[in-house]
JSON list of N, CA and C in Angstrom, two decimals:
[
{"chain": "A", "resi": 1, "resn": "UNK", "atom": "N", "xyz": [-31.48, 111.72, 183.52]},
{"chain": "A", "resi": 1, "resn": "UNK", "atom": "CA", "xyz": [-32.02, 110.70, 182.66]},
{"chain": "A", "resi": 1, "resn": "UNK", "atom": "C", "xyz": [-32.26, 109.44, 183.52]},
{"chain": "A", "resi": 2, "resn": "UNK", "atom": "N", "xyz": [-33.37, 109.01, 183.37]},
{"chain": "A", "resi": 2, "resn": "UNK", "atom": "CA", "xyz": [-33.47, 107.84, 183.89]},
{"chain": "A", "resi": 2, "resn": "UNK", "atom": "C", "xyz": [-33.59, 106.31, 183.56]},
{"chain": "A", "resi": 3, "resn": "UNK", "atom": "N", "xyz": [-32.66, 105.91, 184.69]},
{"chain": "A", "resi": 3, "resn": "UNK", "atom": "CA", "xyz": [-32.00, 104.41, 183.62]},
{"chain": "A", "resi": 3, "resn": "UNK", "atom": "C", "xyz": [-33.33, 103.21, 183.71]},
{"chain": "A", "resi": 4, "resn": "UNK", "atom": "N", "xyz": [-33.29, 102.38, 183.00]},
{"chain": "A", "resi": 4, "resn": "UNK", "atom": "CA", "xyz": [-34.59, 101.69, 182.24]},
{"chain": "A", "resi": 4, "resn": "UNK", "atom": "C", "xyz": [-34.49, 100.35, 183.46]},
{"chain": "A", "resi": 5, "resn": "UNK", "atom": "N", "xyz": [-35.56, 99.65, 183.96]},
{"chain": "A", "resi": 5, "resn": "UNK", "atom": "CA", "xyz": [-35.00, 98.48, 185.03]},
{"chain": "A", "resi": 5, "resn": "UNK", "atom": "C", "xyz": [-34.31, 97.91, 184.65]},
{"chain": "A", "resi": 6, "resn": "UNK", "atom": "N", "xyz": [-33.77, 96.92, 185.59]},
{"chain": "A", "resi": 6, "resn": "UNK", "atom": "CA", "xyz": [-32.48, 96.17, 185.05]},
{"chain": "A", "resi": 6, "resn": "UNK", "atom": "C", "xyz": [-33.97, 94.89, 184.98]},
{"chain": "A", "resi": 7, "resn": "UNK", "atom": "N", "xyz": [-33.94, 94.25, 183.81]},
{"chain": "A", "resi": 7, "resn": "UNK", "atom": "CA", "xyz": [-34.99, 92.42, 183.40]},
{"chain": "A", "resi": 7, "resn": "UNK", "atom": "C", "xyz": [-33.89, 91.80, 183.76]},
{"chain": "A", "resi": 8, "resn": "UNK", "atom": "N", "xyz": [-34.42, 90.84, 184.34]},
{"chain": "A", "resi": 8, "resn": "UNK", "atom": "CA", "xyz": [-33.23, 88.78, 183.80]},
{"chain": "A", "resi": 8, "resn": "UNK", "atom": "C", "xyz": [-34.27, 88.74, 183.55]},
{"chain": "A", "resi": 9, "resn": "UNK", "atom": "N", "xyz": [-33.97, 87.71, 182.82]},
{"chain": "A", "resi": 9, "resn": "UNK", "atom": "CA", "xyz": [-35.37, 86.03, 182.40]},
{"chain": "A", "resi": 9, "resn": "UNK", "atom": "C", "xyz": [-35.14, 85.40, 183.36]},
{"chain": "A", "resi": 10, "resn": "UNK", "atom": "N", "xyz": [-36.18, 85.06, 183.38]},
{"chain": "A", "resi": 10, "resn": "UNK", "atom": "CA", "xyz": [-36.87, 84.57, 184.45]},
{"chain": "A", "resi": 10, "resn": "UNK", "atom": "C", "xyz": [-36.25, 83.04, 184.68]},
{"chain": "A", "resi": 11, "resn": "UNK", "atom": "N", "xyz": [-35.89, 81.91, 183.37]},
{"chain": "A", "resi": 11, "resn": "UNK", "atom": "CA", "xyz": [-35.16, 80.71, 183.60]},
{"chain": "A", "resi": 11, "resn": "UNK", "atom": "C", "xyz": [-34.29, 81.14, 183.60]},
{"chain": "A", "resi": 12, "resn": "UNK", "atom": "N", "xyz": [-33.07, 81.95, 183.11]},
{"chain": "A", "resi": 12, "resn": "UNK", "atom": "CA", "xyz": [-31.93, 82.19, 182.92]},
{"chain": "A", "resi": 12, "resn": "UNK", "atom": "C", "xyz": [-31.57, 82.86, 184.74]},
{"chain": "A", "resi": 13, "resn": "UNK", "atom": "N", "xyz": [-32.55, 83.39, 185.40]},
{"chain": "A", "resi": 13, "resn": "UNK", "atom": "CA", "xyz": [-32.09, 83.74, 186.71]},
{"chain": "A", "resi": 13, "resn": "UNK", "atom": "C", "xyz": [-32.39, 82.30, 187.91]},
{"chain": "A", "resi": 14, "resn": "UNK", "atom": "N", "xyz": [-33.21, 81.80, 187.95]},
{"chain": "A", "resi": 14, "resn": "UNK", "atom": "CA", "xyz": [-33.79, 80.78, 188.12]},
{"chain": "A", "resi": 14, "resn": "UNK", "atom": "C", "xyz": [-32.33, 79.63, 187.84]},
{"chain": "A", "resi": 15, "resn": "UNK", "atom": "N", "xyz": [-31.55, 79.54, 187.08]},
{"chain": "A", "resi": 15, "resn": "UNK", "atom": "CA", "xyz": [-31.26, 78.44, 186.73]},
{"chain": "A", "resi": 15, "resn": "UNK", "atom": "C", "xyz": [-29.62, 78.99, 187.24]},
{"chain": "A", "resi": 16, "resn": "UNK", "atom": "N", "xyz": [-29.08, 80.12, 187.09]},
{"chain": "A", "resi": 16, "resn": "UNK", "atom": "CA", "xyz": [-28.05, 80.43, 187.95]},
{"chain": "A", "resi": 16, "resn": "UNK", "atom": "C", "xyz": [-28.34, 80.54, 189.81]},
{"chain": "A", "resi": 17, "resn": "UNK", "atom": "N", "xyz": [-29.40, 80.91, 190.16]},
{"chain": "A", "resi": 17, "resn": "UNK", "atom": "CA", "xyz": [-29.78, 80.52, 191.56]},
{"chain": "A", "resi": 17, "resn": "UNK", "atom": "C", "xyz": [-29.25, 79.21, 191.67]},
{"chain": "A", "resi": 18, "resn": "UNK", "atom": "N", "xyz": [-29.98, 78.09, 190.76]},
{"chain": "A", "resi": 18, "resn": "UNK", "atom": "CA", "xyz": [-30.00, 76.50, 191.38]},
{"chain": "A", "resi": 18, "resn": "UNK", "atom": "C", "xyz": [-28.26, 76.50, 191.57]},
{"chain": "A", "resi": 19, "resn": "UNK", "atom": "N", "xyz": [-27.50, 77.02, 190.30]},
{"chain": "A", "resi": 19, "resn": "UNK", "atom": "CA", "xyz": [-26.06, 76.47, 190.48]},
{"chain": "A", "resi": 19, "resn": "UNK", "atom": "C", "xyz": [-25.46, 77.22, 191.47]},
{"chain": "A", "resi": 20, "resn": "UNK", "atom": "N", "xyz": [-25.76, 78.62, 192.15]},
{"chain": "A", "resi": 20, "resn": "UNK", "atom": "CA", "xyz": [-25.30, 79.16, 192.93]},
{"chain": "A", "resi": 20, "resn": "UNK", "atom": "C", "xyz": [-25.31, 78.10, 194.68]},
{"chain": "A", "resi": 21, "resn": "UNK", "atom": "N", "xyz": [-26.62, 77.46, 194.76]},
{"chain": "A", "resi": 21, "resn": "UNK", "atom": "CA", "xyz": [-27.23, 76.13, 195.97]},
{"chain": "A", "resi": 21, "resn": "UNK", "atom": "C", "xyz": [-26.71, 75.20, 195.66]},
{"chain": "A", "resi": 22, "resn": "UNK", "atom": "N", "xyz": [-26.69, 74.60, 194.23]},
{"chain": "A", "resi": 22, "resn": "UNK", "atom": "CA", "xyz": [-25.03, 73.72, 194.18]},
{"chain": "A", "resi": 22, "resn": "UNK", "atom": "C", "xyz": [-24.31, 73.76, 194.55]},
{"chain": "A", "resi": 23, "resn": "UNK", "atom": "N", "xyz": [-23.90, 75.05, 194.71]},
{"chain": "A", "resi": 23, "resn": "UNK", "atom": "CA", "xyz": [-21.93, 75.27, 195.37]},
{"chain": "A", "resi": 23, "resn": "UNK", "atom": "C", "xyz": [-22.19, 75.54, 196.42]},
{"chain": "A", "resi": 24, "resn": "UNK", "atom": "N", "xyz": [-23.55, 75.82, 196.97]},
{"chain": "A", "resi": 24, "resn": "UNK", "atom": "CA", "xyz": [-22.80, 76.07, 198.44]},
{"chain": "A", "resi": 24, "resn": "UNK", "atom": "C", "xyz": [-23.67, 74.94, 199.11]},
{"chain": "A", "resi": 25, "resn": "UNK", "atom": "N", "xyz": [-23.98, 73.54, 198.88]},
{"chain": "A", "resi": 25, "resn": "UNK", "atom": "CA", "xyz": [-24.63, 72.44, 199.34]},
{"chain": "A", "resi": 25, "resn": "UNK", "atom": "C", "xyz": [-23.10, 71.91, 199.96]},
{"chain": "A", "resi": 26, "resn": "UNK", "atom": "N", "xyz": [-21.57, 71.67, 199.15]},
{"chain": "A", "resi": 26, "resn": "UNK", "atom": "CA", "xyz": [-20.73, 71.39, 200.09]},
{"chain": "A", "resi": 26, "resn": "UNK", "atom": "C", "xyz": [-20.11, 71.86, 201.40]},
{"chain": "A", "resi": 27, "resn": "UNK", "atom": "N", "xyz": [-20.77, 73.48, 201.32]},
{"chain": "A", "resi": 27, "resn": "UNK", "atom": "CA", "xyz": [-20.01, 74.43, 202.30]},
{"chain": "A", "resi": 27, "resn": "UNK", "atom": "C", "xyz": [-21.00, 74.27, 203.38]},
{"chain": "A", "resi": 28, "resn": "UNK", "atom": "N", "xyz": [-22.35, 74.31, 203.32]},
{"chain": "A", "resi": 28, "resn": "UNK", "atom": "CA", "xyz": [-23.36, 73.70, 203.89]},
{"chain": "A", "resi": 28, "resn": "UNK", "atom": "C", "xyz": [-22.89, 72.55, 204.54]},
{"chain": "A", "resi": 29, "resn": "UNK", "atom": "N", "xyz": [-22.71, 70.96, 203.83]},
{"chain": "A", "resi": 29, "resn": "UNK", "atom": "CA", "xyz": [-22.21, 69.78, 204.35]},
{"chain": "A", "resi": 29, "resn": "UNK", "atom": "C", "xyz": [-20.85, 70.15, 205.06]},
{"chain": "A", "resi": 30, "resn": "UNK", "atom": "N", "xyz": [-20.19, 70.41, 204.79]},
{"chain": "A", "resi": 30, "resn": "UNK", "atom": "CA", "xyz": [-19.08, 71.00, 205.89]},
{"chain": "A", "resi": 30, "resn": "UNK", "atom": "C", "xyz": [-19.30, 71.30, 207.53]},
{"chain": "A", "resi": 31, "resn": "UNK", "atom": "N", "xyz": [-19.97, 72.39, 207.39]},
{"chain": "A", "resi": 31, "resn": "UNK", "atom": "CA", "xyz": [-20.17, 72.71, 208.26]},
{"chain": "A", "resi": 31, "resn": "UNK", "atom": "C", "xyz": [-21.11, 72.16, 209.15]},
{"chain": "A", "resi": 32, "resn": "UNK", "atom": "N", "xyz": [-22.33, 71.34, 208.91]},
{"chain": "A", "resi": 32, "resn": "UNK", "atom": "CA", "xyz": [-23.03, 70.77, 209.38]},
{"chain": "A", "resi": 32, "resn": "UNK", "atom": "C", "xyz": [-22.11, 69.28, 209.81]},
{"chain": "A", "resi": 33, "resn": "UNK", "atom": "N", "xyz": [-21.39, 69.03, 209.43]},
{"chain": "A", "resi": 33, "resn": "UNK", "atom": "CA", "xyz": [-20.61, 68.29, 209.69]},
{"chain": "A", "resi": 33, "resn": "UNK", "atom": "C", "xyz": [-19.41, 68.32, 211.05]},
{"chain": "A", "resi": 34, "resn": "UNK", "atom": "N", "xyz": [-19.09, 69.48, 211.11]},
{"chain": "A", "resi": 34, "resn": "UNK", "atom": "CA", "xyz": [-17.90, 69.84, 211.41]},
{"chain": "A", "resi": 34, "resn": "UNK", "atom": "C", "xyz": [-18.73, 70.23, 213.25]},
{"chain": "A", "resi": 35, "resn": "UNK", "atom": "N", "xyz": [-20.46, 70.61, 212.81]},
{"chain": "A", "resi": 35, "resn": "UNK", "atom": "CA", "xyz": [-21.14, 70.47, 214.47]},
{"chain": "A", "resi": 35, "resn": "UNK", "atom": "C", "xyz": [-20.41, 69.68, 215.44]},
{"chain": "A", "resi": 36, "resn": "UNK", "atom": "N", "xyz": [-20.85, 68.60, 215.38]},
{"chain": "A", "resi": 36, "resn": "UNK", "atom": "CA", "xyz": [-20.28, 67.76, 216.39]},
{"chain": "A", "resi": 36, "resn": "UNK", "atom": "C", "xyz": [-19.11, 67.86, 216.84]},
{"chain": "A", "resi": 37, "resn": "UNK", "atom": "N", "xyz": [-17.88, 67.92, 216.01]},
{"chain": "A", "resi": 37, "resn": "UNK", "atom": "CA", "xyz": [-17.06, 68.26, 216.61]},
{"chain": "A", "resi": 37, "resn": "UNK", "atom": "C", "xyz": [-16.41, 69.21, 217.42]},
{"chain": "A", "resi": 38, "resn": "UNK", "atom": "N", "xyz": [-17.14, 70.27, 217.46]},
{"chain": "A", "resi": 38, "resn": "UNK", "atom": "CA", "xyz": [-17.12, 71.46, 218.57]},
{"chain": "A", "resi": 38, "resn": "UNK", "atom": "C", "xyz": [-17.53, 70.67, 220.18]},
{"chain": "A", "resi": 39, "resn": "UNK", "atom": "N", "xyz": [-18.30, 69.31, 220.03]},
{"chain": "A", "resi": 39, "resn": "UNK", "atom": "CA", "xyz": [-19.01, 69.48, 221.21]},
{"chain": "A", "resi": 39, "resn": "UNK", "atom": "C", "xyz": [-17.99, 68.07, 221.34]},
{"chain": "A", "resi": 40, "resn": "UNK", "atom": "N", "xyz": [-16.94, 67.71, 220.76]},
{"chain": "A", "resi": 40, "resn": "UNK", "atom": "CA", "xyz": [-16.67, 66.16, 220.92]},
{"chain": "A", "resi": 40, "resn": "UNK", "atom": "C", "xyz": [-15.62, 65.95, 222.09]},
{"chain": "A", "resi": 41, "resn": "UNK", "atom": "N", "xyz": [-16.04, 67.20, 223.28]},
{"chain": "A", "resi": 41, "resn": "UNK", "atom": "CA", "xyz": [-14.95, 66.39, 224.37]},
{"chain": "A", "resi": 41, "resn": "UNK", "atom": "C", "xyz": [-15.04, 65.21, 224.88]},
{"chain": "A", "resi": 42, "resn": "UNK", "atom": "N", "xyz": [-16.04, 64.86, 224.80]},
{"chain": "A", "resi": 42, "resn": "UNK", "atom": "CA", "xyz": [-16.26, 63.57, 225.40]},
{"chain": "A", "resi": 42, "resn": "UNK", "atom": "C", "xyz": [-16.35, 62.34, 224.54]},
{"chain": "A", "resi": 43, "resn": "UNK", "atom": "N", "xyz": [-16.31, 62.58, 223.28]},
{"chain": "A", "resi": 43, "resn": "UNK", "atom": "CA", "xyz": [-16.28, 61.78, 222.40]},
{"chain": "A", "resi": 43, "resn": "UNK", "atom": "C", "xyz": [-17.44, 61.74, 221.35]},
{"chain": "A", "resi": 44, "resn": "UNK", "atom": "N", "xyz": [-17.79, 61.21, 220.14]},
{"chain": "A", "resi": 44, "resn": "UNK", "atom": "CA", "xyz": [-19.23, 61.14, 219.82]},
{"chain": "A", "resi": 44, "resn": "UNK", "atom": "C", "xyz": [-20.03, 60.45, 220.32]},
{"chain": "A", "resi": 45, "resn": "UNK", "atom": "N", "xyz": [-20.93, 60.85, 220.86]},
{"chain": "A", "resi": 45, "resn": "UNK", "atom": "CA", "xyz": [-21.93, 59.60, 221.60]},
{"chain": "A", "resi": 45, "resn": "UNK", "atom": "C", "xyz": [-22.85, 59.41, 220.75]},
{"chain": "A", "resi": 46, "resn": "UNK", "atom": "N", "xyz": [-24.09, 58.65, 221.21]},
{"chain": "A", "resi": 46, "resn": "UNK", "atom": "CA", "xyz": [-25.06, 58.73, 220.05]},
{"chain": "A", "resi": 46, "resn": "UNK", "atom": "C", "xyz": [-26.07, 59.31, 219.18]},
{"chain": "A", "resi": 47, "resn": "UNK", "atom": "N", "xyz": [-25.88, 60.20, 219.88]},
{"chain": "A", "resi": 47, "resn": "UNK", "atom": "CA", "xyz": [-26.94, 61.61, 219.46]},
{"chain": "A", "resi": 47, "resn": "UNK", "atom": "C", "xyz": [-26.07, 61.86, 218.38]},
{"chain": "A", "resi": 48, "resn": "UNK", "atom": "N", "xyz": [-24.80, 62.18, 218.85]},
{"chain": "A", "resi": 48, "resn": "UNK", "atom": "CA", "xyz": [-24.09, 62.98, 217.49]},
{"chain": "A", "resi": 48, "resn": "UNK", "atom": "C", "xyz": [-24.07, 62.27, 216.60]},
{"chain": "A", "resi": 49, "resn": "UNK", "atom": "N", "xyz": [-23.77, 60.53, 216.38]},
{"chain": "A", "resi": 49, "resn": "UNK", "atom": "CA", "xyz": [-24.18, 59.59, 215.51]},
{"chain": "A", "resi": 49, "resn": "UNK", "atom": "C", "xyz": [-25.67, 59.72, 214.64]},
{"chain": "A", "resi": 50, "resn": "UNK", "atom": "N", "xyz": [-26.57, 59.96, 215.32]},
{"chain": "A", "resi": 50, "resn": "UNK", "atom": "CA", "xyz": [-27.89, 60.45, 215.01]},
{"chain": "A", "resi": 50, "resn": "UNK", "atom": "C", "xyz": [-27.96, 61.55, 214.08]},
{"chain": "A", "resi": 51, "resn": "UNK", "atom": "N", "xyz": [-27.46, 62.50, 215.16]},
{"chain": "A", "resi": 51, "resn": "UNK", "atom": "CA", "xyz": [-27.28, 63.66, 213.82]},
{"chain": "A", "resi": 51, "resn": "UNK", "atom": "C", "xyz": [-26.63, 63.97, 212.52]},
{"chain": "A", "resi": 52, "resn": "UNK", "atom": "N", "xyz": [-25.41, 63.09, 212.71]},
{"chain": "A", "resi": 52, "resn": "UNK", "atom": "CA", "xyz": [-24.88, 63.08, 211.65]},
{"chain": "A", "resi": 52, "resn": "UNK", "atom": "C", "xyz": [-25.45, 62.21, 210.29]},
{"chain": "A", "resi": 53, "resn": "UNK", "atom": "N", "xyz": [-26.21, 61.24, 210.51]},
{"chain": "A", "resi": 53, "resn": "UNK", "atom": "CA", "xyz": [-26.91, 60.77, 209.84]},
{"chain": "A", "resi": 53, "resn": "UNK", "atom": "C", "xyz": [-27.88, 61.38, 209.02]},
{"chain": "A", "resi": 54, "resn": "UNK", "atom": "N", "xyz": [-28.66, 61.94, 209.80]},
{"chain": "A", "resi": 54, "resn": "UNK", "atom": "CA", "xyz": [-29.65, 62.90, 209.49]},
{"chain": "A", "resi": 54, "resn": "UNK", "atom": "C", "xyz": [-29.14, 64.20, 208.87]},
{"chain": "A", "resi": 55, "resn": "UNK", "atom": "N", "xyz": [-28.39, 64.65, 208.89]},
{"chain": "A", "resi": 55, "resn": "UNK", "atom": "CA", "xyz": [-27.63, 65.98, 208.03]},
{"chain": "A", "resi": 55, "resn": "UNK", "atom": "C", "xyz": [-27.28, 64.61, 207.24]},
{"chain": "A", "resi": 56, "resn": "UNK", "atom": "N", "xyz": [-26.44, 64.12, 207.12]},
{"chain": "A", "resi": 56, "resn": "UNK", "atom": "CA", "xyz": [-26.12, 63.31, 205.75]},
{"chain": "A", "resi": 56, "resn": "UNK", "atom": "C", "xyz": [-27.43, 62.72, 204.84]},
{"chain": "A", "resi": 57, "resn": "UNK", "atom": "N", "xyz": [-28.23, 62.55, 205.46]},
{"chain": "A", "resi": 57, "resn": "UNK", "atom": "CA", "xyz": [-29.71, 61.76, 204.62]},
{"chain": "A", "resi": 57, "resn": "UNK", "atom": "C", "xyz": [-30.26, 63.37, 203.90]},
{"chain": "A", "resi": 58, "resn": "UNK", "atom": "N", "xyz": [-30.08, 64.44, 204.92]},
{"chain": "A", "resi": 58, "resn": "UNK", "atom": "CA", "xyz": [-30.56, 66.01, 204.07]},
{"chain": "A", "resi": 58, "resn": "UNK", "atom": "C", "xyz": [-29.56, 66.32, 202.94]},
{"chain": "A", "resi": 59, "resn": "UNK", "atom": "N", "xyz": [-28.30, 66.36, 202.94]},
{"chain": "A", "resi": 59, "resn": "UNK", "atom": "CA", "xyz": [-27.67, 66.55, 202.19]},
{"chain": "A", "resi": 59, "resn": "UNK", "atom": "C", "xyz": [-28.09, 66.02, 200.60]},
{"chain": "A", "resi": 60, "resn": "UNK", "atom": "N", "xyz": [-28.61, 64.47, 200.92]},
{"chain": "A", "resi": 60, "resn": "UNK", "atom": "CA", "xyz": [-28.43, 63.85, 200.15]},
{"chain": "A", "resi": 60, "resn": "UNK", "atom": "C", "xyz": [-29.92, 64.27, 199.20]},
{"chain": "A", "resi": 61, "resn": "UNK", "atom": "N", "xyz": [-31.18, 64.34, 200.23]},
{"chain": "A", "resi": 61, "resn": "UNK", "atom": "CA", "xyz": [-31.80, 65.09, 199.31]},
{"chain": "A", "resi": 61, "resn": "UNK", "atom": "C", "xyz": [-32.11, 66.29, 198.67]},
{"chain": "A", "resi": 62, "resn": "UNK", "atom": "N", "xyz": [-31.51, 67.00, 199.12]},
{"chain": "A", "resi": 62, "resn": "UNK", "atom": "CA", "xyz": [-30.73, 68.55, 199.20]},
{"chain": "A", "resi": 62, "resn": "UNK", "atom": "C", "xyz": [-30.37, 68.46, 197.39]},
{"chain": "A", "resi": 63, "resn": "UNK", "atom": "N", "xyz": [-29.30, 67.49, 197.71]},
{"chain": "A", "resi": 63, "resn": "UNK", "atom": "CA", "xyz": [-28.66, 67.39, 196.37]},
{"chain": "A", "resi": 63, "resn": "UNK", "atom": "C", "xyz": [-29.29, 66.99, 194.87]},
{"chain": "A", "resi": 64, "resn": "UNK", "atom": "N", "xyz": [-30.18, 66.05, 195.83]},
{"chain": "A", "resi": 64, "resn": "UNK", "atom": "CA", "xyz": [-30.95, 65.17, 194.69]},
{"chain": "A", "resi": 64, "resn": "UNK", "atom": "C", "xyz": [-32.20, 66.61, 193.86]},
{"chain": "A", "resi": 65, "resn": "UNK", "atom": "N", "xyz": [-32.38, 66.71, 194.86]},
{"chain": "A", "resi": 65, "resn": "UNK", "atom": "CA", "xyz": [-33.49, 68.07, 194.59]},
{"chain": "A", "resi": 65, "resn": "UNK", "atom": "C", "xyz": [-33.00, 69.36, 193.60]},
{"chain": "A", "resi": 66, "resn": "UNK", "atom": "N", "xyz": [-31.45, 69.60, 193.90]},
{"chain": "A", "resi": 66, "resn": "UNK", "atom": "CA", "xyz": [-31.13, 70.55, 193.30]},
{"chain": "A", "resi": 66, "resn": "UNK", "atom": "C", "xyz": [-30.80, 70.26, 192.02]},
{"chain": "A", "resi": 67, "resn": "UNK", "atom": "N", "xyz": [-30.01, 68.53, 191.81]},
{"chain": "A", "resi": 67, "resn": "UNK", "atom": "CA", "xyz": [-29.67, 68.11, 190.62]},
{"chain": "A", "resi": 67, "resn": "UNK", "atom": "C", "xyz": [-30.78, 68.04, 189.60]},
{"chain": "A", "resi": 68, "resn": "UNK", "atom": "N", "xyz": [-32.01, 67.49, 190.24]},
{"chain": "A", "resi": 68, "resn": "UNK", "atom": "CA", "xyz": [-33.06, 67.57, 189.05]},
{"chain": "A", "resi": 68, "resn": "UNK", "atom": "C", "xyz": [-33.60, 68.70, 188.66]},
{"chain": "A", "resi": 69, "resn": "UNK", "atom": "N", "xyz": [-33.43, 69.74, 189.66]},
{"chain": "A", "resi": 69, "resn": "UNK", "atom": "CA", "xyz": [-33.81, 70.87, 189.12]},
{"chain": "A", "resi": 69, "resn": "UNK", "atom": "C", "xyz": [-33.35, 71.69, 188.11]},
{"chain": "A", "resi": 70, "resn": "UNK", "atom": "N", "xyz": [-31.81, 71.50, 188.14]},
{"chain": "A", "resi": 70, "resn": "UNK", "atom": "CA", "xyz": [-30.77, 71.90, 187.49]},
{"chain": "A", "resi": 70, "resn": "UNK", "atom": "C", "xyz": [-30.80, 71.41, 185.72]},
{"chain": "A", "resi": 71, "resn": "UNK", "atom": "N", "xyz": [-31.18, 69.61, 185.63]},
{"chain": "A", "resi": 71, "resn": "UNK", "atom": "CA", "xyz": [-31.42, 69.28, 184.51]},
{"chain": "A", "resi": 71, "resn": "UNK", "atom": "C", "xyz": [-32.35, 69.80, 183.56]},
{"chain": "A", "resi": 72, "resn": "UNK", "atom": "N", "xyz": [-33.62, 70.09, 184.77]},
{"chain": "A", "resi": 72, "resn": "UNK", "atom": "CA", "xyz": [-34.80, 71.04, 184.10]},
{"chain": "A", "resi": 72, "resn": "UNK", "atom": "C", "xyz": [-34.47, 71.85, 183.49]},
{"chain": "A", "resi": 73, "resn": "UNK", "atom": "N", "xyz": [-33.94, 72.58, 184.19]},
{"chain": "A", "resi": 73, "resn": "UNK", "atom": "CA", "xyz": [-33.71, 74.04, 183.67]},
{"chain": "A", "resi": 73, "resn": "UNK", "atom": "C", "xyz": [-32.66, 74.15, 182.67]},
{"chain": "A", "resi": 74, "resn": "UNK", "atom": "N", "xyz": [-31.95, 73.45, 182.37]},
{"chain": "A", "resi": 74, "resn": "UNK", "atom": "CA", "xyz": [-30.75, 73.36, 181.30]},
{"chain": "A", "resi": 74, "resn": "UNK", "atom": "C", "xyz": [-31.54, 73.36, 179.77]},
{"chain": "A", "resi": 75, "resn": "UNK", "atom": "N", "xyz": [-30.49, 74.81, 179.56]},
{"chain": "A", "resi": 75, "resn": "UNK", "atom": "CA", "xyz": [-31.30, 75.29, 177.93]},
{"chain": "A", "resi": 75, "resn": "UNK", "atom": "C", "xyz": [-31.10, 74.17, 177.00]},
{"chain": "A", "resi": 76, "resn": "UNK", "atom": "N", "xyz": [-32.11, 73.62, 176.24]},
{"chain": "A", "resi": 76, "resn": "UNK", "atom": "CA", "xyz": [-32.19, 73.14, 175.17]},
{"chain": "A", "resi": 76, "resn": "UNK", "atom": "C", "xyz": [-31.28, 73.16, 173.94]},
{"chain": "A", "resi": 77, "resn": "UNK", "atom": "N", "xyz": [-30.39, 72.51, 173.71]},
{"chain": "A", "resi": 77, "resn": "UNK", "atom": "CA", "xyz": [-29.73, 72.28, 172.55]},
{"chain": "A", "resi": 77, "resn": "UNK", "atom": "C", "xyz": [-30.55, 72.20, 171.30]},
{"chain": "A", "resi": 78, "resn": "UNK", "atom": "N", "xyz": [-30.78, 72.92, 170.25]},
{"chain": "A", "resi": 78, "resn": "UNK", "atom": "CA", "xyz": [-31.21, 72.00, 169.32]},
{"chain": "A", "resi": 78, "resn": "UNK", "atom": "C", "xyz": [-30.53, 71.33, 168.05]},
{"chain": "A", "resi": 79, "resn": "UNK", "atom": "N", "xyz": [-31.31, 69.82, 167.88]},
{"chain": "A", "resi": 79, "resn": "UNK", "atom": "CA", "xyz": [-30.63, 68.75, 167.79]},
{"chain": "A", "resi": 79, "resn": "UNK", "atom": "C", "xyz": [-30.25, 69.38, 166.04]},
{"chain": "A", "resi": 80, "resn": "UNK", "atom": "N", "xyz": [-28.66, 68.24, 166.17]},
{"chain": "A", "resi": 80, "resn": "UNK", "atom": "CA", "xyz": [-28.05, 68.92, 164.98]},
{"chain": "A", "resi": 80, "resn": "UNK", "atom": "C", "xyz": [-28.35, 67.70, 163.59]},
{"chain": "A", "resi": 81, "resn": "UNK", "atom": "N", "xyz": [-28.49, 68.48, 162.36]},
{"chain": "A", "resi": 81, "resn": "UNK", "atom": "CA", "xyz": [-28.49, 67.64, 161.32]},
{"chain": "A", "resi": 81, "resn": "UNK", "atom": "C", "xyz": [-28.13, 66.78, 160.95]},
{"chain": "A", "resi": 82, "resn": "UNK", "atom": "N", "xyz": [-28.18, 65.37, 160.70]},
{"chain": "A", "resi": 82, "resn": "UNK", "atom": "CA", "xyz": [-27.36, 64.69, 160.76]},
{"chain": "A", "resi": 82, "resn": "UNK", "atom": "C", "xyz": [-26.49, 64.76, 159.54]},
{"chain": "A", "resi": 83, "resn": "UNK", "atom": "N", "xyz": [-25.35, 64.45, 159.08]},
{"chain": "A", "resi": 83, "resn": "UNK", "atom": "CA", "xyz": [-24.00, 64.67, 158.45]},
{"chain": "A", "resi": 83, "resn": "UNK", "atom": "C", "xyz": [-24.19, 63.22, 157.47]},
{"chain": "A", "resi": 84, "resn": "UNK", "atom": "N", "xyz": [-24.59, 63.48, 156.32]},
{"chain": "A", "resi": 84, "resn": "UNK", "atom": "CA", "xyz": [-24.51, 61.99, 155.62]},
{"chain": "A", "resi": 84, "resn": "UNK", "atom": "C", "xyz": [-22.96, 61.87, 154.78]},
{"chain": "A", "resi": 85, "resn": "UNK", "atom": "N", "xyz": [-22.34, 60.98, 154.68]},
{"chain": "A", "resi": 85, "resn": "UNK", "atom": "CA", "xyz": [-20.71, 60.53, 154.24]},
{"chain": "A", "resi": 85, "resn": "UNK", "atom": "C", "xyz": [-21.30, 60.59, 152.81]},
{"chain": "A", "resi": 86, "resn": "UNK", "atom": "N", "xyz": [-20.61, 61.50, 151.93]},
{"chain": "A", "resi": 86, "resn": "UNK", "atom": "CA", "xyz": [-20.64, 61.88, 150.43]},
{"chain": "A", "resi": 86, "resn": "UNK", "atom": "C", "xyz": [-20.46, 60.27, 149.55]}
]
């Protein structure tokens, strides 16, 4: 017998992706972080200052990018009745 494809929807897969790049945007910053210090016998000089900047300015739009995406995609509540006092 043969089994039928496996569907997602299409936002509903889409929108667990974004939160899956959420969680790993810190493990990402970590490690991009943690570069320099492999190379820090000599201390940070300014390159590594440089770079670290620049991974921190990506991060930041990294994040920004994923957060709005994330709002997008967040299923719709719909709005509740309002409750009038008897």
């Amino acid at each position: 017998m043969a089994r039928a494809p496996l569907f997602l929807a299409r936002e509903g897969y889409r929108r667990r992706r974004l939160a899956d790049m959420a969680r790993l945007l810190p493990v990402l910053g970590a490690a991009l972080f943690l570069v320099p210090a492999l190379d820090a016998g000599d201390g940070l000089g300014a390159g590594m200052l440089i770079y670290l900047f620049i991974a921190w300015f990506w991060l930041i739009l990294a994040s920004a990018f994923v957060s709005s995406r994330l709002v997008r995609a967040a299923p719709r509540e719909p709005a509740e009745p309002s409750r009038e006092a008897p």
